[in-house]
Structure formats: C-alpha cells, structure tokens
PDB file of C-alpha atoms in Angstrom:
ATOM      1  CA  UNK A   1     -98.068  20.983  70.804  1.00  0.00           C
ATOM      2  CA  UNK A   2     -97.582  19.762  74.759  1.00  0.00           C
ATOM      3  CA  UNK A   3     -96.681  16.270  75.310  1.00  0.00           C
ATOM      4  CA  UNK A   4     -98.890  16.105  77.917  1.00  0.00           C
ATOM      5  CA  UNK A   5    -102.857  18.315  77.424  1.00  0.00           C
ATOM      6  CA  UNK A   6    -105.356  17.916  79.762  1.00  0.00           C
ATOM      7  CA  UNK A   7    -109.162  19.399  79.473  1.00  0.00           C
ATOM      8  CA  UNK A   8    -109.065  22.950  80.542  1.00  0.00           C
ATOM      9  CA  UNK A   9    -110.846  23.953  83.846  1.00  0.00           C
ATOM     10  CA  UNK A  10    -111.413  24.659  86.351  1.00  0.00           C
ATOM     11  CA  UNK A  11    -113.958  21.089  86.683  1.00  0.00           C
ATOM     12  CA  UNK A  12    -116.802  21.938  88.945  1.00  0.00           C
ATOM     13  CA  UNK A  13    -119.470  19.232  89.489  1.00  0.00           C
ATOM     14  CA  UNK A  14    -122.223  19.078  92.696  1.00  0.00           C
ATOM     15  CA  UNK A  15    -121.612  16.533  95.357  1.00  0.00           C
ATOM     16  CA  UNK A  16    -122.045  12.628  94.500  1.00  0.00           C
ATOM     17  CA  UNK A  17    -121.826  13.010  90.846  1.00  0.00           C
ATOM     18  CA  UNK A  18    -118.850  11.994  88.375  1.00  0.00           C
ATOM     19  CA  UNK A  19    -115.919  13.628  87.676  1.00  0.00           C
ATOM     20  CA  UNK A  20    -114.550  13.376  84.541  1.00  0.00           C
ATOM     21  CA  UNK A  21    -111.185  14.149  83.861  1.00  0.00           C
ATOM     22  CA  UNK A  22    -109.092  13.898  80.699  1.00  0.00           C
ATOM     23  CA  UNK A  23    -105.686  13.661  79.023  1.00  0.00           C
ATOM     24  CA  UNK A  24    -104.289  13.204  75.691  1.00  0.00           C
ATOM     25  CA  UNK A  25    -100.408  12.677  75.016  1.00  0.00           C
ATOM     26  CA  UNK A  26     -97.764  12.901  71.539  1.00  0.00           C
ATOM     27  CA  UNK A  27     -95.039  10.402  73.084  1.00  0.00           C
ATOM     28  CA  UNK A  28     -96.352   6.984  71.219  1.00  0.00           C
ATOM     29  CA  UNK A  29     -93.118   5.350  73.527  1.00  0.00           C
ATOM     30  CA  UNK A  30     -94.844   6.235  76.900  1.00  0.00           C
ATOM     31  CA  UNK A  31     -95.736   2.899  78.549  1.00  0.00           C
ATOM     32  CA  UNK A  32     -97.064   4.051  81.978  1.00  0.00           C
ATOM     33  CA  UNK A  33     -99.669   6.132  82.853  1.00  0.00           C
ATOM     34  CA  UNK A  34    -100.956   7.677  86.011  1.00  0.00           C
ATOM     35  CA  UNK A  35    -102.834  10.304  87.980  1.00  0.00           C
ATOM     36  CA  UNK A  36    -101.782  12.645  90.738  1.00  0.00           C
ATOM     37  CA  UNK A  37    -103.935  14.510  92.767  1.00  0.00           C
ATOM     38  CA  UNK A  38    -102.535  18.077  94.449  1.00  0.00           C
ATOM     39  CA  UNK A  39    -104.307  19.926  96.907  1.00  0.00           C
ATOM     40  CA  UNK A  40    -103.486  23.484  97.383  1.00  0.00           C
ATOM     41  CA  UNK A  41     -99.979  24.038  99.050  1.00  0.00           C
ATOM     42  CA  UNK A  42     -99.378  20.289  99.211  1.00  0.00           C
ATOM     43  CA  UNK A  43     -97.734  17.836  96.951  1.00  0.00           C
ATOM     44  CA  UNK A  44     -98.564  15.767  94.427  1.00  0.00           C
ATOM     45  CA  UNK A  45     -99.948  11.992  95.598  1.00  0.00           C
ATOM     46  CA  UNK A  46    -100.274   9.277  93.355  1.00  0.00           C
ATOM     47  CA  UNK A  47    -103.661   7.897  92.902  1.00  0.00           C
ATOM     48  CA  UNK A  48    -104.095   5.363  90.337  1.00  0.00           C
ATOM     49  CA  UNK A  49    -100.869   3.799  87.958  1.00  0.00           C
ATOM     50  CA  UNK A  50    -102.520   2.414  84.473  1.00  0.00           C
ATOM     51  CA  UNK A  51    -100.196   0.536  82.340  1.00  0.00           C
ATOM     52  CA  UNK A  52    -102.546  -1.709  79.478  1.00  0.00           C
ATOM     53  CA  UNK A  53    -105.470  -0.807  77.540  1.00  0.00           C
ATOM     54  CA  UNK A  54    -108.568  -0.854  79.148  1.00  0.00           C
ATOM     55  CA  UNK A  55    -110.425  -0.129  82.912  1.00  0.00           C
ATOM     56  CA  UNK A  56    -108.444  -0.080  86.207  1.00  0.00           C
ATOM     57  CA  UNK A  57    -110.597   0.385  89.080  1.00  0.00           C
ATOM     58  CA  UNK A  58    -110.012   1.647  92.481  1.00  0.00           C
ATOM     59  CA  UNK A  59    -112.633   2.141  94.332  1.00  0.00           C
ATOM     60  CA  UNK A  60    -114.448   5.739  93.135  1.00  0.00           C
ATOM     61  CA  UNK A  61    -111.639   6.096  90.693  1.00  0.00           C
ATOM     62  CA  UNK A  62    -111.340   4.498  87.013  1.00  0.00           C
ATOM     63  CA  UNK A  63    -108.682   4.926  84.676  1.00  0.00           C
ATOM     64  CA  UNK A  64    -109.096   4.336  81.330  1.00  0.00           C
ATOM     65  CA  UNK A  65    -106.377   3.370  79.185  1.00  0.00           C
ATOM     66  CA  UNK A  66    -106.598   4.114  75.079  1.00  0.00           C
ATOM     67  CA  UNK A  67    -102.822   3.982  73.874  1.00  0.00           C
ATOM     68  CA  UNK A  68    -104.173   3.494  69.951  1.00  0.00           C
ATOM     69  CA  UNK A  69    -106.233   6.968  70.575  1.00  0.00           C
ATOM     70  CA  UNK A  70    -103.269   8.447  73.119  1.00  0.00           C
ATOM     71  CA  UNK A  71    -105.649   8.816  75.915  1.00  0.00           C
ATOM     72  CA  UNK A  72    -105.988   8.600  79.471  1.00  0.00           C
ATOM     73  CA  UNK A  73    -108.931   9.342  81.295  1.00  0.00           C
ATOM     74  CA  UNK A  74    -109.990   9.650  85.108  1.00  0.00           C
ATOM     75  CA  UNK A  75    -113.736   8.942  86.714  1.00  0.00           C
ATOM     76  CA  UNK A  76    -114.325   9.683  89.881  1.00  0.00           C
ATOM     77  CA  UNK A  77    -117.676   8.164  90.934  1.00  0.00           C
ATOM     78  CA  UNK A  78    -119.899  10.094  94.029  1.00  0.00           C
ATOM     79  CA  UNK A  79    -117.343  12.999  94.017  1.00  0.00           C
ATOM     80  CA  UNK A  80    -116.795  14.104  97.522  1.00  0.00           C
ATOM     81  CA  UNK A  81    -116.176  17.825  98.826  1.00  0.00           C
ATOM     82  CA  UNK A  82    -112.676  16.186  99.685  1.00  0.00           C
ATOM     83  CA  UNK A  83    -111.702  14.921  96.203  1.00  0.00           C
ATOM     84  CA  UNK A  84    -111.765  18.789  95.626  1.00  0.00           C
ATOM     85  CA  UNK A  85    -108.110  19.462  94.103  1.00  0.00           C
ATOM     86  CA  UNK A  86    -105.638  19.847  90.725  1.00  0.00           C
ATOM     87  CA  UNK A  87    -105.441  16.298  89.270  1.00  0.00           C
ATOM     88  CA  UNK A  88    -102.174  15.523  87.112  1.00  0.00           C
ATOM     89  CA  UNK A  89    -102.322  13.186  84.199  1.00  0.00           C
ATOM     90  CA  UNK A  90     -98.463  12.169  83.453  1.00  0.00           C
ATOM     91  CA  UNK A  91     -96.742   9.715  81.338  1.00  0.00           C
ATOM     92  CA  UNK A  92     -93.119   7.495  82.226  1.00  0.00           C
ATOM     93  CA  UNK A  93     -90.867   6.873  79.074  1.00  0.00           C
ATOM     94  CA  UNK A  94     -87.263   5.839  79.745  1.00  0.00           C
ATOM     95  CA  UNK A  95     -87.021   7.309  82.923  1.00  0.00           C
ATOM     96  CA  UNK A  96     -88.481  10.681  82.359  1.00  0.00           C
ATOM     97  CA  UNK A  97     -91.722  11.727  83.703  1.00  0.00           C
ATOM     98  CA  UNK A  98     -93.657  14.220  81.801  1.00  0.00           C
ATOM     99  CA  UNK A  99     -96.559  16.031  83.205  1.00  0.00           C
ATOM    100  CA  UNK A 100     -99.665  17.640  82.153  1.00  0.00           C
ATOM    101  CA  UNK A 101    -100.949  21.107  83.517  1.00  0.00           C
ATOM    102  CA  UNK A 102    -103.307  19.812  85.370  1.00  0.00           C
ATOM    103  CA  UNK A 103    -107.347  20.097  86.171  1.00  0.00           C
ATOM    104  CA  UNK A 104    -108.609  21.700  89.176  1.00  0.00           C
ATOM    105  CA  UNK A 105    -111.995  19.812  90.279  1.00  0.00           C
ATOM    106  CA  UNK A 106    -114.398  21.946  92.380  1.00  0.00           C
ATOM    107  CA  UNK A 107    -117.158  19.633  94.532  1.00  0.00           C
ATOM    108  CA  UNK A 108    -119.679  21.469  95.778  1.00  0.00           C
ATOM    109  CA  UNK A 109    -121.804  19.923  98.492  1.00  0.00           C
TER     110      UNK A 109
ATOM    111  CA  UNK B   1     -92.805   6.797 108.291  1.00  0.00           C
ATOM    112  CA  UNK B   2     -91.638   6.555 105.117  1.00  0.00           C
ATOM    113  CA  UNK B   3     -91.109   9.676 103.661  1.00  0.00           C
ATOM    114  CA  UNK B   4     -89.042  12.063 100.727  1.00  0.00           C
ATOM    115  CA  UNK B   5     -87.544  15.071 102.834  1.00  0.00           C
ATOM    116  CA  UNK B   6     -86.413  18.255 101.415  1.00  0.00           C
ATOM    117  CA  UNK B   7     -84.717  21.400 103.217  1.00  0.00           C
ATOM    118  CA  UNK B   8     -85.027  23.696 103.100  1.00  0.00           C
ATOM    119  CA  UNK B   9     -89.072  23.932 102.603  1.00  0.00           C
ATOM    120  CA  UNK B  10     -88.444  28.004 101.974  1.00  0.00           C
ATOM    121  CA  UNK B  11     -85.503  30.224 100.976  1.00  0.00           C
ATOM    122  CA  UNK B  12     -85.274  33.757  99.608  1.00  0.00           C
ATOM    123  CA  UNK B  13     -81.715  34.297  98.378  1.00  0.00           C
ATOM    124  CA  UNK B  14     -79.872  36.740  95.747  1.00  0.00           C
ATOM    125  CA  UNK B  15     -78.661  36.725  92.906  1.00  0.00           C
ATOM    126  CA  UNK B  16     -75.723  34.561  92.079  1.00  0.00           C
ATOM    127  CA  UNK B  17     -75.445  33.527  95.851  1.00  0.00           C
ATOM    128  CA  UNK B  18     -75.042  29.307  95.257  1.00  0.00           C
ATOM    129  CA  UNK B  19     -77.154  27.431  96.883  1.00  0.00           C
ATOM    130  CA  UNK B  20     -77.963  23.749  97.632  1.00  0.00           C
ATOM    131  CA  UNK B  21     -81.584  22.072  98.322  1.00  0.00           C
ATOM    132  CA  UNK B  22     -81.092  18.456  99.807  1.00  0.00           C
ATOM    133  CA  UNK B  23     -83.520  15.278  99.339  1.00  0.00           C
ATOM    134  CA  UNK B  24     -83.220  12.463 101.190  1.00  0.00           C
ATOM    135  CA  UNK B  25     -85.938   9.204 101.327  1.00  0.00           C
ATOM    136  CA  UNK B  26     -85.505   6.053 103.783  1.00  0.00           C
ATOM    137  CA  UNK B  27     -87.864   3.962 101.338  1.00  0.00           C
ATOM    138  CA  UNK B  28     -84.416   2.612  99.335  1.00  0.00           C
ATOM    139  CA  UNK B  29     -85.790   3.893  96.754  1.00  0.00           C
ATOM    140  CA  UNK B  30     -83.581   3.252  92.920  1.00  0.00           C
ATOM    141  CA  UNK B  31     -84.807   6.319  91.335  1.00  0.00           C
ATOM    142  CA  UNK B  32     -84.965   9.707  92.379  1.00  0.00           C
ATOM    143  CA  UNK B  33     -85.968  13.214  90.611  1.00  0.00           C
ATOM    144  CA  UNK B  34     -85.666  16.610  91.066  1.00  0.00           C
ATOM    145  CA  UNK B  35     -89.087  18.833  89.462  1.00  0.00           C
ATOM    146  CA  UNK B  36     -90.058  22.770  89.107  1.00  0.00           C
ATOM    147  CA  UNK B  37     -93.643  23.313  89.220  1.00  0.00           C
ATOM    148  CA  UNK B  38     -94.525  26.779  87.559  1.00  0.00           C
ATOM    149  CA  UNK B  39     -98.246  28.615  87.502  1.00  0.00           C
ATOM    150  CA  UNK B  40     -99.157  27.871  83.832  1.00  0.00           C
ATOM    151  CA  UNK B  41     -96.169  25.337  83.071  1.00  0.00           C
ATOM    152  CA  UNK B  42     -96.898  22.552  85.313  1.00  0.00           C
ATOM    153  CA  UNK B  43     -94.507  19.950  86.885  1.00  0.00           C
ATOM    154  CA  UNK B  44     -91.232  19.762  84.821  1.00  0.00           C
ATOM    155  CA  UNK B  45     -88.343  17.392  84.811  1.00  0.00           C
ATOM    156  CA  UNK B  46     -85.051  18.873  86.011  1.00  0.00           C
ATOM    157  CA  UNK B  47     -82.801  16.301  86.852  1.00  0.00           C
ATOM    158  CA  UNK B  48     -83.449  12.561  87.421  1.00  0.00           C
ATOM    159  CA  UNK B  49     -81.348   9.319  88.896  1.00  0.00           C
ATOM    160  CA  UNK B  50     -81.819   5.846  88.026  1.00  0.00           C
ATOM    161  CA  UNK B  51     -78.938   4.572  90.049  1.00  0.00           C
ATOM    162  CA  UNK B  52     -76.155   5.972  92.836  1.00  0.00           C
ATOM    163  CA  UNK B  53     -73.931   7.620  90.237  1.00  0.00           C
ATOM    164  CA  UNK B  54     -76.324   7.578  87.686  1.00  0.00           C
ATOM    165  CA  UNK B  55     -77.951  11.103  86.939  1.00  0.00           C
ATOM    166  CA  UNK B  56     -79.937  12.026  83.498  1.00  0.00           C
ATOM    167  CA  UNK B  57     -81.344  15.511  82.418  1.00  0.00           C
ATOM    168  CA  UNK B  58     -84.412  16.103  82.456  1.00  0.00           C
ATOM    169  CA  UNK B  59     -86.299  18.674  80.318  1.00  0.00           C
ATOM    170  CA  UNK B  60     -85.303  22.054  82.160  1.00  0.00           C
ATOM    171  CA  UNK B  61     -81.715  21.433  83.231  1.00  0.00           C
ATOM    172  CA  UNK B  62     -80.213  24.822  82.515  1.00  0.00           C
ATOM    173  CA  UNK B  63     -78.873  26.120  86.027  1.00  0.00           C
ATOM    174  CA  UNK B  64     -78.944  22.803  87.891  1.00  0.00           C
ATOM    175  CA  UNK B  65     -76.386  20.771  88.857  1.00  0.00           C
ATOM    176  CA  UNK B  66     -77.122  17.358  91.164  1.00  0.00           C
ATOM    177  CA  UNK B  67     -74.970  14.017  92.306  1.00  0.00           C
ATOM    178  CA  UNK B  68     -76.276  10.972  93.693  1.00  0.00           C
ATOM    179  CA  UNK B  69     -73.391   9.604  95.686  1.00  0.00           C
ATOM    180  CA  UNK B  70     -75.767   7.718  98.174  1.00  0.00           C
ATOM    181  CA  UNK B  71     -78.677   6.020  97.334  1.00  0.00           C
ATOM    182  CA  UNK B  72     -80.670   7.772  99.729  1.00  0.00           C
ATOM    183  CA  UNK B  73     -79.810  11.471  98.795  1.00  0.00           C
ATOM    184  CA  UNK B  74     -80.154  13.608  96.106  1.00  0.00           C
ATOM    185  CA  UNK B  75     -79.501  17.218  96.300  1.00  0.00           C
ATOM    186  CA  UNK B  76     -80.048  19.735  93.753  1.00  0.00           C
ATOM    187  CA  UNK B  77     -77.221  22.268  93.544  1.00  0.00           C
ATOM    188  CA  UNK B  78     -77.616  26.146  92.135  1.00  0.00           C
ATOM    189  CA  UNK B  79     -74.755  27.305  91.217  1.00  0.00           C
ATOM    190  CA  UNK B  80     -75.510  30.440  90.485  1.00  0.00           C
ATOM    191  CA  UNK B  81     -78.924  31.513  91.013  1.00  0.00           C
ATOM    192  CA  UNK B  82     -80.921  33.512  88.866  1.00  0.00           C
ATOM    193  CA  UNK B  83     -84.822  35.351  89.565  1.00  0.00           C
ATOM    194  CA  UNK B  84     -86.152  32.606  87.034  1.00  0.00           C
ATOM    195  CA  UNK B  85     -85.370  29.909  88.749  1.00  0.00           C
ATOM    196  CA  UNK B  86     -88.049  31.390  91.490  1.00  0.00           C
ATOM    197  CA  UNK B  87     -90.047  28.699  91.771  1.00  0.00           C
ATOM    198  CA  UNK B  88     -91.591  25.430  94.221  1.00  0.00           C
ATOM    199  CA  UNK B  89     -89.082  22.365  93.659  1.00  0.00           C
ATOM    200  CA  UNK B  90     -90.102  18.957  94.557  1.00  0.00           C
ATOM    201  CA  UNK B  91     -88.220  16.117  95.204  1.00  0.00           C
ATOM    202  CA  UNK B  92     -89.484  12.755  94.366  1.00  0.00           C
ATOM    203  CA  UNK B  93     -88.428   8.807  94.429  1.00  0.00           C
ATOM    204  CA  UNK B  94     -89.898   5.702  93.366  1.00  0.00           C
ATOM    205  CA  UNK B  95     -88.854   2.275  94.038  1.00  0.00           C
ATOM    206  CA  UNK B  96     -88.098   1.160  90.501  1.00  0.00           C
ATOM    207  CA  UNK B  97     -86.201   3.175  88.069  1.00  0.00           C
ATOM    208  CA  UNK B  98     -88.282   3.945  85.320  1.00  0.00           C
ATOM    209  CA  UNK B  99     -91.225   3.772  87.120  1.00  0.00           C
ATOM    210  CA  UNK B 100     -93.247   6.550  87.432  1.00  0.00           C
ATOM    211  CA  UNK B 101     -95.022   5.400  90.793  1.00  0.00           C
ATOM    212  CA  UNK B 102     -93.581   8.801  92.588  1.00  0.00           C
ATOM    213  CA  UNK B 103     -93.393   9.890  96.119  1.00  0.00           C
ATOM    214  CA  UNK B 104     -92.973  13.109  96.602  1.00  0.00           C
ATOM    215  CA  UNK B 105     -91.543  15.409  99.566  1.00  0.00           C
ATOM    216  CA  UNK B 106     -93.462  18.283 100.666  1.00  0.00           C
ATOM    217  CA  UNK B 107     -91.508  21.081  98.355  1.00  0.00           C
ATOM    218  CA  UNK B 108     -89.125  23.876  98.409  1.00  0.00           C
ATOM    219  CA  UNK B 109     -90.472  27.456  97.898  1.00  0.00           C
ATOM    220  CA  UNK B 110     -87.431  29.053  96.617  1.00  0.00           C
ATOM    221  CA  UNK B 111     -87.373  32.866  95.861  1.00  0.00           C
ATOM    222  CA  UNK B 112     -84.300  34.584  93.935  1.00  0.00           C
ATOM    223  CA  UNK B 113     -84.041  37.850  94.211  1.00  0.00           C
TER     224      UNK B 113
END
C-alpha cells in the first residue's frame, strides 16, 4: 500500500464548477498536511498548509482535514482554465516529506 | 527575489562519469531537500537537511551523496552515475525544519546515458 494515494485521474470539470480532489495516507504520525500544485514543466508551488482537523479556507481553495479517517481533501470553488494542473497531496513527519502521485485537473472553459 | 536555484537545469552525462547538481536559496532557510520526481512514482525523498551539518536519508538514497556545509547550499553529489538515476531532481527549502512549507527551484533534467 502507498503512504500517500490520491483519486486517480485525470480530473476534468467545465469552467466555474468545483474541483474535488482527494488523498488518503497510512503514516498515523504525519502532523502536517498540504497541497502542491505543478503545472507542466514547472515546479511544484505550495498552495494551502493544513495542520488540525477541520476547514482551512483560502480563497477558492478548502482543505479539509480528517486525521481519525486519514484524509485530506482539496475544493477548488469556480475552477478557472488556469487552475488547470497536477495537484500533490503530501504529508511532513519528522522531517521527511512524502508525496502522493498526484491528480491532473483539466478546466475546460 | 527570493528564490531555490539549481544548476545545472539540464545535463546528459555517461555512465559512471561523477557528477554534482548544486542548490543554493537566499531565504535562510533551516531545512533543505533534495527530490526525484519519476512518471508513475511521483516526488520522492532523496536526501534531506535539518541543520548545516545535519543531513538525513530520505526514502531513495541509493547513489546519492550530499553535505550541507553552509546553510545556504546543498548540493547533491553522483558519484557514480547510473541510466536509473535519469530523472528531474528538485531542490527544495523551507524555513523551519520539519516543516513541510517547501519552496522549490525550478529542477534539474538529468539524463544518464
């Protein structure tokens, strides 16, 4: 089993609908949470840090937090052709940084 | 600008020729990591630095070496390359070590041949 599984894709959803992405983790030890986004032949740039149960909001983007269930989640709220890209879910424990594979969102206008 | 820089951004090289890929930030950043990213693996861990002479494996080590006698480098050394360590490296730092708030350089396309 990964440490890190995200929901297969690749994500497509029309313009100024929600994006859903999600992630599920083994570590029980992780204690920080976040999302990267990647666009193609770039690097990765982190978009929202979650670190307690519940909602963190940042403008179109929510994470949700679920440590009992081992789950992260990511909504992105009127999806834009330019939120188009892989998103990472990844986990922090002691230092090391795992990552998940990744789901590529599609935003058609 | 603050900003994680890696050179160089592409290399082929052979076989067993070593080779060295530095990272620098000017964010005095604590931590600092070294990363593979792989079609169909994902990001992985190579090396990571909590501290100036402070380095821990990560989870793909094999074949890597690194040092972190500044605070504001951290180079990734192949000794000996091999073709599977073809791959896109990134180089990333965050201001607190053991936080995974990353910033990340732009990448090195490496290509063993």
């Amino acid at each position: 089993q990964k440490e890190v599984e995200q929901n297969s894709g690749p994500l497509s959803v029309p313009e100024g609908a929600i994006a859903s992405l999600n992630c599920t983790y083994s570590d029980r030890g992780s204690q920080s949470f976040f999302w990267y986004r990647q666009y193609s032949g770039k690097s990765p740039e982190l978009i929202m840090s979650i670190y307690s149960n519940g909602d963190k909001e940042d403008g179109r983007f929510t994470a949700q937090l679920n440590k009992a269930s081992q789950y992260v989640s990511l909504l992105i709220r009127d999806s834009q052709p330019s939120d188009s890209a892989t998103y990472l879910c990844a986990f922090t424990n002691a230092g090391k940084s795992t990552f998940g594979d990744g789901t590529t969102l599609t935003v058609k206008p | 600008e603050a900003q994680v820089t890696q050179n160089p951004r592409y290399l082929i090289t052979v076989t067993g020729k070593k080779l060295t890929v530095t990272c620098s930030q000017n964010m005095n950043h604590e931590y600092m990591s070294w990363y593979r990213q792989d079609p169909g693996l994902g990001l992985r861990q190579i090396y990571y630095s909590m501290n100036v002479e402070v380095t821990d494996k990560g989870d793909v080590p094999e074949g890597y070496k690194v040092s972190r006698k500044e605070k504001r480098n951290f180079p990734l050394i192949l000794e000996s390359p091999s073709p599977n360590q073809t791959s896109l490296y990134f180089c990333a730092s965050s201001l607190f070590k053991g936080s995974g708030e990353l910033f990340f350089g732009e990448g090195s396309r490496l290509t063993v041949l």
